JSON list of C-alpha atoms in Angstrom, two decimals:
[
{"chain": "A", "resi": 208, "resn": "LEU", "atom": "CA", "xyz": [-61.93, -9.69, -12.41]},
{"chain": "A", "resi": 209, "resn": "ALA", "atom": "CA", "xyz": [-60.42, -6.42, -13.58]},
{"chain": "A", "resi": 210, "resn": "LYS", "atom": "CA", "xyz": [-60.02, -6.13, -17.33]},
{"chain": "A", "resi": 211, "resn": "THR", "atom": "CA", "xyz": [-56.55, -5.32, -18.60]},
{"chain": "A", "resi": 212, "resn": "THR", "atom": "CA", "xyz": [-55.30, -3.50, -21.68]},
{"chain": "A", "resi": 213, "resn": "GLN", "atom": "CA", "xyz": [-51.81, -3.95, -23.11]},
{"chain": "A", "resi": 214, "resn": "PRO", "atom": "CA", "xyz": [-50.12, -3.05, -26.38]},
{"chain": "A", "resi": 215, "resn": "ILE", "atom": "CA", "xyz": [-50.54, -5.89, -28.85]},
{"chain": "A", "resi": 216, "resn": "SER", "atom": "CA", "xyz": [-46.90, -5.91, -29.87]},
{"chain": "A", "resi": 217, "resn": "MET", "atom": "CA", "xyz": [-43.53, -4.30, -29.20]},
{"chain": "A", "resi": 218, "resn": "ASP", "atom": "CA", "xyz": [-40.15, -4.47, -30.89]},
{"chain": "A", "resi": 219, "resn": "SER", "atom": "CA", "xyz": [-36.76, -4.04, -29.28]},
{"chain": "A", "resi": 220, "resn": "TYR", "atom": "CA", "xyz": [-33.09, -4.79, -29.77]},
{"chain": "A", "resi": 221, "resn": "GLU", "atom": "CA", "xyz": [-30.75, -6.89, -27.73]},
{"chain": "A", "resi": 222, "resn": "GLY", "atom": "CA", "xyz": [-29.32, -5.08, -24.73]},
{"chain": "A", "resi": 223, "resn": "GLN", "atom": "CA", "xyz": [-32.12, -2.55, -24.48]},
{"chain": "A", "resi": 224, "resn": "GLU", "atom": "CA", "xyz": [-34.48, -2.10, -21.58]},
{"chain": "A", "resi": 225, "resn": "VAL", "atom": "CA", "xyz": [-38.09, -2.91, -22.40]},
{"chain": "A", "resi": 226, "resn": "ASN", "atom": "CA", "xyz": [-41.05, -1.49, -20.55]},
{"chain": "A", "resi": 227, "resn": "ILE", "atom": "CA", "xyz": [-44.50, -2.96, -21.11]},
{"chain": "A", "resi": 228, "resn": "THR", "atom": "CA", "xyz": [-47.39, -1.04, -19.61]},
{"chain": "A", "resi": 229, "resn": "CYS", "atom": "CA", "xyz": [-50.73, -2.54, -18.65]},
{"chain": "A", "resi": 230, "resn": "SER", "atom": "CA", "xyz": [-53.88, -0.58, -17.86]},
{"chain": "A", "resi": 231, "resn": "HIS", "atom": "CA", "xyz": [-56.33, -1.90, -15.27]},
{"chain": "A", "resi": 232, "resn": "ASN", "atom": "CA", "xyz": [-58.61, 1.01, -14.44]},
{"chain": "A", "resi": 233, "resn": "ASN", "atom": "CA", "xyz": [-61.11, -0.96, -12.37]},
{"chain": "A", "resi": 234, "resn": "ILE", "atom": "CA", "xyz": [-58.65, -2.84, -10.19]},
{"chain": "A", "resi": 235, "resn": "ALA", "atom": "CA", "xyz": [-60.16, -3.83, -6.83]},
{"chain": "A", "resi": 236, "resn": "THR", "atom": "CA", "xyz": [-58.66, -3.16, -3.43]},
{"chain": "A", "resi": 237, "resn": "ASN", "atom": "CA", "xyz": [-57.65, -6.78, -2.89]},
{"chain": "A", "resi": 238, "resn": "ASP", "atom": "CA", "xyz": [-56.35, -7.38, -6.42]},
{"chain": "A", "resi": 239, "resn": "TYR", "atom": "CA", "xyz": [-52.73, -8.15, -7.14]},
{"chain": "A", "resi": 240, "resn": "ILE", "atom": "CA", "xyz": [-50.97, -7.64, -10.47]},
{"chain": "A", "resi": 241, "resn": "THR", "atom": "CA", "xyz": [-49.20, -10.62, -11.98]},
{"chain": "A", "resi": 242, "resn": "TRP", "atom": "CA", "xyz": [-47.16, -10.92, -15.15]},
{"chain": "A", "resi": 243, "resn": "TYR", "atom": "CA", "xyz": [-46.56, -14.10, -17.11]},
{"chain": "A", "resi": 244, "resn": "GLN", "atom": "CA", "xyz": [-44.30, -14.92, -20.05]},
{"chain": "A", "resi": 245, "resn": "GLN", "atom": "CA", "xyz": [-45.27, -17.45, -22.69]},
{"chain": "A", "resi": 246, "resn": "PHE", "atom": "CA", "xyz": [-43.07, -19.00, -25.37]},
{"chain": "A", "resi": 247, "resn": "PRO", "atom": "CA", "xyz": [-44.61, -20.82, -28.35]},
{"chain": "A", "resi": 248, "resn": "SER", "atom": "CA", "xyz": [-45.95, -24.26, -27.47]},
{"chain": "A", "resi": 249, "resn": "GLN", "atom": "CA", "xyz": [-45.31, -23.78, -23.76]},
{"chain": "A", "resi": 250, "resn": "GLY", "atom": "CA", "xyz": [-47.48, -22.86, -20.81]},
{"chain": "A", "resi": 251, "resn": "PRO", "atom": "CA", "xyz": [-47.26, -19.38, -19.29]},
{"chain": "A", "resi": 252, "resn": "ARG", "atom": "CA", "xyz": [-44.42, -18.89, -16.86]},
{"chain": "A", "resi": 253, "resn": "PHE", "atom": "CA", "xyz": [-44.71, -16.67, -13.80]},
{"chain": "A", "resi": 254, "resn": "ILE", "atom": "CA", "xyz": [-42.44, -13.61, -13.95]},
{"chain": "A", "resi": 255, "resn": "ILE", "atom": "CA", "xyz": [-43.38, -11.25, -11.16]},
{"chain": "A", "resi": 256, "resn": "GLN", "atom": "CA", "xyz": [-46.23, -10.18, -8.92]},
{"chain": "A", "resi": 257, "resn": "GLY", "atom": "CA", "xyz": [-46.96, -7.06, -6.92]},
{"chain": "A", "resi": 258, "resn": "TYR", "atom": "CA", "xyz": [-49.55, -4.99, -5.10]},
{"chain": "A", "resi": 259, "resn": "LYS", "atom": "CA", "xyz": [-48.11, -1.49, -5.01]},
{"chain": "A", "resi": 260, "resn": "THR", "atom": "CA", "xyz": [-44.96, 0.60, -5.56]},
{"chain": "A", "resi": 261, "resn": "LYS", "atom": "CA", "xyz": [-42.06, -1.43, -6.91]},
{"chain": "A", "resi": 262, "resn": "VAL", "atom": "CA", "xyz": [-41.15, -5.09, -6.92]},
{"chain": "A", "resi": 263, "resn": "THR", "atom": "CA", "xyz": [-37.90, -6.45, -8.28]},
{"chain": "A", "resi": 264, "resn": "ASN", "atom": "CA", "xyz": [-36.62, -9.98, -8.75]},
{"chain": "A", "resi": 265, "resn": "GLU", "atom": "CA", "xyz": [-33.79, -11.55, -10.69]},
{"chain": "A", "resi": 266, "resn": "VAL", "atom": "CA", "xyz": [-35.50, -11.22, -14.06]},
{"chain": "A", "resi": 267, "resn": "ALA", "atom": "CA", "xyz": [-37.73, -8.14, -13.97]},
{"chain": "A", "resi": 268, "resn": "SER", "atom": "CA", "xyz": [-39.08, -5.15, -12.12]},
{"chain": "A", "resi": 269, "resn": "LEU", "atom": "CA", "xyz": [-42.70, -4.20, -11.68]},
{"chain": "A", "resi": 270, "resn": "PHE", "atom": "CA", "xyz": [-43.69, -0.57, -11.17]},
{"chain": "A", "resi": 271, "resn": "ILE", "atom": "CA", "xyz": [-47.12, 0.23, -9.80]},
{"chain": "A", "resi": 272, "resn": "PRO", "atom": "CA", "xyz": [-48.22, 3.86, -9.28]},
{"chain": "A", "resi": 273, "resn": "ALA", "atom": "CA", "xyz": [-50.14, 4.96, -6.23]},
{"chain": "A", "resi": 274, "resn": "ASP", "atom": "CA", "xyz": [-53.56, 4.76, -7.91]},
{"chain": "A", "resi": 275, "resn": "ARG", "atom": "CA", "xyz": [-52.76, 1.19, -9.11]},
{"chain": "A", "resi": 276, "resn": "LYS", "atom": "CA", "xyz": [-54.70, 1.78, -12.33]},
{"chain": "A", "resi": 277, "resn": "SER", "atom": "CA", "xyz": [-51.72, 0.72, -14.39]},
{"chain": "A", "resi": 278, "resn": "SER", "atom": "CA", "xyz": [-48.48, -1.19, -14.02]},
{"chain": "A", "resi": 279, "resn": "THR", "atom": "CA", "xyz": [-45.24, -1.44, -15.96]},
{"chain": "A", "resi": 280, "resn": "LEU", "atom": "CA", "xyz": [-43.15, -4.54, -16.43]},
{"chain": "A", "resi": 281, "resn": "SER", "atom": "CA", "xyz": [-39.52, -3.64, -16.96]},
{"chain": "A", "resi": 282, "resn": "LEU", "atom": "CA", "xyz": [-37.12, -6.11, -18.55]},
{"chain": "A", "resi": 283, "resn": "PRO", "atom": "CA", "xyz": [-33.52, -4.93, -18.26]},
{"chain": "A", "resi": 284, "resn": "ARG", "atom": "CA", "xyz": [-31.15, -5.59, -21.15]},
{"chain": "A", "resi": 285, "resn": "VAL", "atom": "CA", "xyz": [-33.29, -7.98, -23.16]},
{"chain": "A", "resi": 286, "resn": "SER", "atom": "CA", "xyz": [-31.83, -10.80, -25.22]},
{"chain": "A", "resi": 287, "resn": "LEU", "atom": "CA", "xyz": [-33.19, -12.77, -28.15]},
{"chain": "A", "resi": 288, "resn": "SER", "atom": "CA", "xyz": [-34.52, -15.36, -25.73]},
{"chain": "A", "resi": 289, "resn": "ASP", "atom": "CA", "xyz": [-36.87, -12.77, -24.25]},
{"chain": "A", "resi": 290, "resn": "THR", "atom": "CA", "xyz": [-38.92, -12.87, -27.44]},
{"chain": "A", "resi": 291, "resn": "ALA", "atom": "CA", "xyz": [-42.28, -14.07, -26.15]},
{"chain": "A", "resi": 292, "resn": "VAL", "atom": "CA", "xyz": [-45.82, -13.02, -25.30]},
{"chain": "A", "resi": 293, "resn": "TYR", "atom": "CA", "xyz": [-46.22, -11.22, -21.99]},
{"chain": "A", "resi": 294, "resn": "TYR", "atom": "CA", "xyz": [-49.52, -11.25, -20.14]},
{"chain": "A", "resi": 295, "resn": "CYS", "atom": "CA", "xyz": [-50.65, -8.88, -17.41]},
{"chain": "A", "resi": 296, "resn": "LEU", "atom": "CA", "xyz": [-53.32, -10.28, -15.10]},
{"chain": "A", "resi": 297, "resn": "VAL", "atom": "CA", "xyz": [-55.16, -8.76, -12.18]},
{"chain": "A", "resi": 298, "resn": "GLY", "atom": "CA", "xyz": [-56.96, -10.63, -9.44]},
{"chain": "A", "resi": 299, "resn": "PRO", "atom": "CA", "xyz": [-57.09, -11.45, -5.75]},
{"chain": "A", "resi": 300, "resn": "LEU", "atom": "CA", "xyz": [-54.39, -13.52, -4.16]},
{"chain": "A", "resi": 301, "resn": "ASP", "atom": "CA", "xyz": [-56.83, -15.95, -2.62]},
{"chain": "A", "resi": 302, "resn": "THR", "atom": "CA", "xyz": [-56.65, -19.68, -2.13]},
{"chain": "A", "resi": 303, "resn": "GLY", "atom": "CA", "xyz": [-56.76, -20.36, -5.83]},
{"chain": "A", "resi": 304, "resn": "ARG", "atom": "CA", "xyz": [-60.43, -21.02, -6.36]},
{"chain": "A", "resi": 305, "resn": "ARG", "atom": "CA", "xyz": [-60.74, -18.55, -9.18]},
{"chain": "A", "resi": 306, "resn": "ALA", "atom": "CA", "xyz": [-59.16, -18.85, -12.59]},
{"chain": "A", "resi": 307, "resn": "LEU", "atom": "CA", "xyz": [-57.07, -16.17, -14.20]},
{"chain": "A", "resi": 308, "resn": "THR", "atom": "CA", "xyz": [-58.59, -14.34, -17.14]},
{"chain": "A", "resi": 309, "resn": "PHE", "atom": "CA", "xyz": [-56.11, -13.71, -19.90]},
{"chain": "A", "resi": 310, "resn": "GLY", "atom": "CA", "xyz": [-56.19, -10.68, -22.14]},
{"chain": "A", "resi": 311, "resn": "SER", "atom": "CA", "xyz": [-54.54, -10.51, -25.53]},
{"chain": "A", "resi": 312, "resn": "GLY", "atom": "CA", "xyz": [-51.02, -10.08, -24.13]},
{"chain": "A", "resi": 313, "resn": "THR", "atom": "CA", "xyz": [-48.08, -8.20, -25.63]},
{"chain": "A", "resi": 314, "resn": "ARG", "atom": "CA", "xyz": [-45.98, -9.93, -28.25]},
{"chain": "A", "resi": 315, "resn": "LEU", "atom": "CA", "xyz": [-42.37, -8.80, -27.74]},
{"chain": "A", "resi": 316, "resn": "GLN", "atom": "CA", "xyz": [-39.95, -9.31, -30.59]},
{"chain": "A", "resi": 317, "resn": "VAL", "atom": "CA", "xyz": [-36.28, -8.81, -29.77]},
{"chain": "A", "resi": 318, "resn": "GLN", "atom": "CA", "xyz": [-33.98, -8.25, -32.74]},
{"chain": "A", "resi": 319, "resn": "PRO", "atom": "CA", "xyz": [-30.22, -8.79, -32.83]},
{"chain": "B", "resi": 130, "resn": "GLY", "atom": "CA", "xyz": [-40.50, -23.65, -6.74]},
{"chain": "B", "resi": 131, "resn": "ALA", "atom": "CA", "xyz": [-44.02, -24.84, -7.43]},
{"chain": "B", "resi": 132, "resn": "VAL", "atom": "CA", "xyz": [-44.27, -27.04, -10.50]},
{"chain": "B", "resi": 133, "resn": "VAL", "atom": "CA", "xyz": [-47.23, -28.25, -12.48]},
{"chain": "B", "resi": 134, "resn": "SER", "atom": "CA", "xyz": [-46.57, -31.25, -14.69]},
{"chain": "B", "resi": 135, "resn": "GLN", "atom": "CA", "xyz": [-48.72, -31.94, -17.73]},
{"chain": "B", "resi": 136, "resn": "HIS", "atom": "CA", "xyz": [-48.62, -35.13, -19.76]},
{"chain": "B", "resi": 137, "resn": "PRO", "atom": "CA", "xyz": [-48.45, -35.93, -22.62]},
{"chain": "B", "resi": 138, "resn": "SER", "atom": "CA", "xyz": [-46.86, -32.94, -24.28]},
{"chain": "B", "resi": 139, "resn": "ARG", "atom": "CA", "xyz": [-48.05, -33.96, -27.73]},
{"chain": "B", "resi": 140, "resn": "VAL", "atom": "CA", "xyz": [-50.70, -36.29, -29.06]},
{"chain": "B", "resi": 141, "resn": "ILE", "atom": "CA", "xyz": [-51.51, -37.17, -32.65]},
{"chain": "B", "resi": 142, "resn": "CYS", "atom": "CA", "xyz": [-54.44, -39.50, -33.17]},
{"chain": "B", "resi": 143, "resn": "LYS", "atom": "CA", "xyz": [-57.25, -40.45, -35.50]},
{"chain": "B", "resi": 144, "resn": "SER", "atom": "CA", "xyz": [-60.68, -38.91, -35.48]},
{"chain": "B", "resi": 145, "resn": "GLY", "atom": "CA", "xyz": [-63.02, -40.67, -33.05]},
{"chain": "B", "resi": 146, "resn": "THR", "atom": "CA", "xyz": [-60.31, -41.46, -30.52]},
{"chain": "B", "resi": 147, "resn": "SER", "atom": "CA", "xyz": [-60.58, -40.36, -26.89]},
{"chain": "B", "resi": 148, "resn": "VAL", "atom": "CA", "xyz": [-57.53, -38.68, -25.43]},
{"chain": "B", "resi": 149, "resn": "LYS", "atom": "CA", "xyz": [-56.67, -38.23, -21.76]},
{"chain": "B", "resi": 150, "resn": "ILE", "atom": "CA", "xyz": [-54.43, -35.42, -20.54]},
{"chain": "B", "resi": 151, "resn": "GLU", "atom": "CA", "xyz": [-53.01, -35.43, -17.02]},
{"chain": "B", "resi": 152, "resn": "CYS", "atom": "CA", "xyz": [-52.18, -32.44, -14.86]},
{"chain": "B", "resi": 153, "resn": "ARG", "atom": "CA", "xyz": [-50.24, -32.89, -11.64]},
{"chain": "B", "resi": 154, "resn": "SER", "atom": "CA", "xyz": [-49.13, -30.46, -8.98]},
{"chain": "B", "resi": 155, "resn": "LEU", "atom": "CA", "xyz": [-45.74, -31.81, -7.95]},
{"chain": "B", "resi": 156, "resn": "ASP", "atom": "CA", "xyz": [-44.98, -30.11, -4.67]},
{"chain": "B", "resi": 157, "resn": "PHE", "atom": "CA", "xyz": [-48.25, -28.66, -3.45]},
{"chain": "B", "resi": 158, "resn": "GLN", "atom": "CA", "xyz": [-51.87, -29.59, -3.05]},
{"chain": "B", "resi": 159, "resn": "ALA", "atom": "CA", "xyz": [-54.48, -28.01, -5.27]},
{"chain": "B", "resi": 160, "resn": "THR", "atom": "CA", "xyz": [-58.14, -28.50, -4.53]},
{"chain": "B", "resi": 161, "resn": "THR", "atom": "CA", "xyz": [-58.86, -26.50, -7.66]},
{"chain": "B", "resi": 162, "resn": "MET", "atom": "CA", "xyz": [-57.18, -26.77, -11.03]},
{"chain": "B", "resi": 163, "resn": "PHE", "atom": "CA", "xyz": [-58.01, -25.05, -14.29]},
{"chain": "B", "resi": 164, "resn": "TRP", "atom": "CA", "xyz": [-58.05, -26.13, -17.91]},
{"chain": "B", "resi": 165, "resn": "TYR", "atom": "CA", "xyz": [-57.42, -23.70, -20.73]},
{"chain": "B", "resi": 166, "resn": "ARG", "atom": "CA", "xyz": [-57.42, -23.98, -24.49]},
{"chain": "B", "resi": 167, "resn": "GLN", "atom": "CA", "xyz": [-55.30, -21.89, -26.79]},
{"chain": "B", "resi": 168, "resn": "PHE", "atom": "CA", "xyz": [-55.53, -21.50, -30.55]},
{"chain": "B", "resi": 169, "resn": "PRO", "atom": "CA", "xyz": [-52.55, -20.30, -32.64]},
{"chain": "B", "resi": 170, "resn": "LYS", "atom": "CA", "xyz": [-51.64, -16.65, -32.06]},
{"chain": "B", "resi": 171, "resn": "LYS", "atom": "CA", "xyz": [-54.49, -16.32, -29.58]},
{"chain": "B", "resi": 172, "resn": "SER", "atom": "CA", "xyz": [-54.72, -15.94, -25.84]},
{"chain": "B", "resi": 173, "resn": "LEU", "atom": "CA", "xyz": [-55.64, -18.62, -23.33]},
{"chain": "B", "resi": 174, "resn": "MET", "atom": "CA", "xyz": [-59.35, -19.33, -22.94]},
{"chain": "B", "resi": 175, "resn": "LEU", "atom": "CA", "xyz": [-60.66, -20.89, -19.76]},
{"chain": "B", "resi": 176, "resn": "MET", "atom": "CA", "xyz": [-62.56, -24.09, -20.46]},
{"chain": "B", "resi": 177, "resn": "ALA", "atom": "CA", "xyz": [-63.37, -25.40, -17.01]},
{"chain": "B", "resi": 178, "resn": "THR", "atom": "CA", "xyz": [-62.54, -25.36, -13.34]},
{"chain": "B", "resi": 179, "resn": "SER", "atom": "CA", "xyz": [-61.68, -28.74, -11.89]},
{"chain": "B", "resi": 180, "resn": "ASN", "atom": "CA", "xyz": [-62.67, -29.34, -8.27]},
{"chain": "B", "resi": 181, "resn": "GLU", "atom": "CA", "xyz": [-61.31, -32.19, -6.18]},
{"chain": "B", "resi": 182, "resn": "GLY", "atom": "CA", "xyz": [-64.09, -34.46, -5.03]},
{"chain": "B", "resi": 183, "resn": "SER", "atom": "CA", "xyz": [-66.86, -32.71, -6.92]},
{"chain": "B", "resi": 184, "resn": "LYS", "atom": "CA", "xyz": [-68.04, -31.89, -10.41]},
{"chain": "B", "resi": 185, "resn": "ALA", "atom": "CA", "xyz": [-66.12, -29.57, -12.64]},
{"chain": "B", "resi": 186, "resn": "THR", "atom": "CA", "xyz": [-67.50, -26.18, -13.57]},
{"chain": "B", "resi": 187, "resn": "TYR", "atom": "CA", "xyz": [-67.56, -25.53, -17.30]},
{"chain": "B", "resi": 188, "resn": "GLU", "atom": "CA", "xyz": [-67.45, -22.19, -19.06]},
{"chain": "B", "resi": 189, "resn": "GLN", "atom": "CA", "xyz": [-70.26, -21.21, -21.36]},
{"chain": "B", "resi": 190, "resn": "GLY", "atom": "CA", "xyz": [-70.02, -22.98, -24.70]},
{"chain": "B", "resi": 191, "resn": "VAL", "atom": "CA", "xyz": [-67.79, -25.81, -23.48]},
{"chain": "B", "resi": 192, "resn": "GLU", "atom": "CA", "xyz": [-69.44, -29.21, -23.81]},
{"chain": "B", "resi": 193, "resn": "LYS", "atom": "CA", "xyz": [-69.07, -31.15, -20.59]},
{"chain": "B", "resi": 194, "resn": "ASP", "atom": "CA", "xyz": [-69.75, -34.45, -22.33]},
{"chain": "B", "resi": 195, "resn": "LYS", "atom": "CA", "xyz": [-67.00, -33.75, -24.84]},
{"chain": "B", "resi": 196, "resn": "PHE", "atom": "CA", "xyz": [-64.43, -32.61, -22.30]},
{"chain": "B", "resi": 197, "resn": "LEU", "atom": "CA", "xyz": [-64.61, -34.90, -19.29]},
{"chain": "B", "resi": 198, "resn": "ILE", "atom": "CA", "xyz": [-62.77, -33.72, -16.21]},
{"chain": "B", "resi": 199, "resn": "ASN", "atom": "CA", "xyz": [-61.84, -35.86, -13.23]},
{"chain": "B", "resi": 200, "resn": "HIS", "atom": "CA", "xyz": [-60.09, -34.47, -10.15]},
{"chain": "B", "resi": 201, "resn": "ALA", "atom": "CA", "xyz": [-59.58, -37.60, -8.08]},
{"chain": "B", "resi": 202, "resn": "SER", "atom": "CA", "xyz": [-56.89, -36.33, -5.73]},
{"chain": "B", "resi": 203, "resn": "LEU", "atom": "CA", "xyz": [-55.43, -33.08, -4.45]},
{"chain": "B", "resi": 204, "resn": "THR", "atom": "CA", "xyz": [-52.57, -33.34, -6.92]},
{"chain": "B", "resi": 205, "resn": "LEU", "atom": "CA", "xyz": [-54.11, -34.75, -10.07]},
{"chain": "B", "resi": 206, "resn": "SER", "atom": "CA", "xyz": [-56.71, -33.59, -12.55]},
{"chain": "B", "resi": 207, "resn": "THR", "atom": "CA", "xyz": [-57.39, -35.21, -15.91]},
{"chain": "B", "resi": 208, "resn": "LEU", "atom": "CA", "xyz": [-59.06, -33.89, -19.03]},
{"chain": "B", "resi": 209, "resn": "THR", "atom": "CA", "xyz": [-60.43, -36.45, -21.47]},
{"chain": "B", "resi": 210, "resn": "VAL", "atom": "CA", "xyz": [-61.37, -35.28, -24.94]},
{"chain": "B", "resi": 211, "resn": "THR", "atom": "CA", "xyz": [-63.96, -37.83, -25.98]},
{"chain": "B", "resi": 212, "resn": "SER", "atom": "CA", "xyz": [-64.48, -38.93, -29.58]},
{"chain": "B", "resi": 213, "resn": "ALA", "atom": "CA", "xyz": [-62.09, -36.25, -30.74]},
{"chain": "B", "resi": 214, "resn": "HIS", "atom": "CA", "xyz": [-62.52, -34.62, -34.15]},
{"chain": "B", "resi": 215, "resn": "PRO", "atom": "CA", "xyz": [-60.21, -32.34, -36.12]},
{"chain": "B", "resi": 216, "resn": "GLU", "atom": "CA", "xyz": [-61.88, -29.23, -34.71]},
{"chain": "B", "resi": 217, "resn": "ASP", "atom": "CA", "xyz": [-60.74, -30.33, -31.23]},
{"chain": "B", "resi": 218, "resn": "SER", "atom": "CA", "xyz": [-57.13, -29.94, -32.33]},
{"chain": "B", "resi": 219, "resn": "SER", "atom": "CA", "xyz": [-55.61, -27.28, -30.12]},
{"chain": "B", "resi": 220, "resn": "PHE", "atom": "CA", "xyz": [-53.14, -26.53, -27.35]},
{"chain": "B", "resi": 221, "resn": "TYR", "atom": "CA", "xyz": [-54.52, -27.48, -23.93]},
{"chain": "B", "resi": 222, "resn": "ILE", "atom": "CA", "xyz": [-52.97, -26.05, -20.78]},
{"chain": "B", "resi": 223, "resn": "CYS", "atom": "CA", "xyz": [-53.70, -26.75, -17.14]},
{"chain": "B", "resi": 224, "resn": "SER", "atom": "CA", "xyz": [-52.91, -24.62, -14.10]},
{"chain": "B", "resi": 225, "resn": "ALA", "atom": "CA", "xyz": [-53.09, -24.84, -10.35]},
{"chain": "B", "resi": 226, "resn": "ARG", "atom": "CA", "xyz": [-52.39, -22.79, -7.27]},
{"chain": "B", "resi": 227, "resn": "ASP", "atom": "CA", "xyz": [-51.32, -23.93, -3.83]},
{"chain": "B", "resi": 228, "resn": "ASP", "atom": "CA", "xyz": [-54.25, -24.45, -1.45]},
{"chain": "B", "resi": 229, "resn": "ARG", "atom": "CA", "xyz": [-52.31, -22.61, 1.23]},
{"chain": "B", "resi": 230, "resn": "GLY", "atom": "CA", "xyz": [-52.78, -19.38, -0.71]},
{"chain": "B", "resi": 231, "resn": "GLY", "atom": "CA", "xyz": [-50.47, -16.45, -1.16]},
{"chain": "B", "resi": 232, "resn": "GLN", "atom": "CA", "xyz": [-48.87, -17.97, -4.25]},
{"chain": "B", "resi": 233, "resn": "PRO", "atom": "CA", "xyz": [-49.25, -17.23, -7.94]},
{"chain": "B", "resi": 234, "resn": "GLN", "atom": "CA", "xyz": [-50.94, -19.66, -10.26]},
{"chain": "B", "resi": 235, "resn": "HIS", "atom": "CA", "xyz": [-48.59, -22.05, -12.03]},
{"chain": "B", "resi": 236, "resn": "PHE", "atom": "CA", "xyz": [-49.11, -23.61, -15.43]},
{"chain": "B", "resi": 237, "resn": "GLY", "atom": "CA", "xyz": [-48.23, -26.87, -17.06]},
{"chain": "B", "resi": 238, "resn": "ASP", "atom": "CA", "xyz": [-46.28, -26.90, -20.30]},
{"chain": "B", "resi": 239, "resn": "GLY", "atom": "CA", "xyz": [-49.35, -27.71, -22.32]},
{"chain": "B", "resi": 240, "resn": "THR", "atom": "CA", "xyz": [-50.48, -30.55, -24.56]},
{"chain": "B", "resi": 241, "resn": "ARG", "atom": "CA", "xyz": [-50.55, -30.16, -28.32]},
{"chain": "B", "resi": 242, "resn": "LEU", "atom": "CA", "xyz": [-53.47, -32.24, -29.57]},
{"chain": "B", "resi": 243, "resn": "SER", "atom": "CA", "xyz": [-53.67, -32.99, -33.27]},
{"chain": "B", "resi": 244, "resn": "ILE", "atom": "CA", "xyz": [-56.63, -34.98, -34.59]},
{"chain": "B", "resi": 245, "resn": "LEU", "atom": "CA", "xyz": [-56.24, -36.38, -38.09]}
]
């Protein structure tokens, strides 16, 4: 599975937009990009998934350039409750036989 | 949406006790489930892949006799930490993905295991 690189930590303030970029230089043709959010003492929670260009849902947007070697998770107007660790994962969207490999993630701290 | 239920959420027990953790997929079938372990301030580490109807596949360095996995149905996998010791204290998380494919992997809420 493609290895990912993310910033270890980021700081922001309430109401700001936060963009977390993930590098995945050796992404394969059939790989998708998935982002998870994890709060302390909880399991990771699915945020968004995409293959190319832009994907948007009710909580975030995911921007993927044409070469797909990186992706950016965009969180609009963050609040204190968005303080969490965010993981970027890359892998095929198959029938679920393969586990996800987690990198170090990005620890986002949102200040008042 | 797809939900994975993990039980119990927290266990505190004496050294030498065996502890069983359940992982259920509530609204989908999962032939394969995964067990992870997470230490404080660290990322998730895959321990084993649980396969319905067959033996689990363990990652390098994970003792299969210490961490027994049973995947008896398409919606239930269990992890039993046998003769637990303080060094087994950790946060254990399971995950599963719908057999029909095309869906992201979903995670349970984890089990905090504390061995005294």
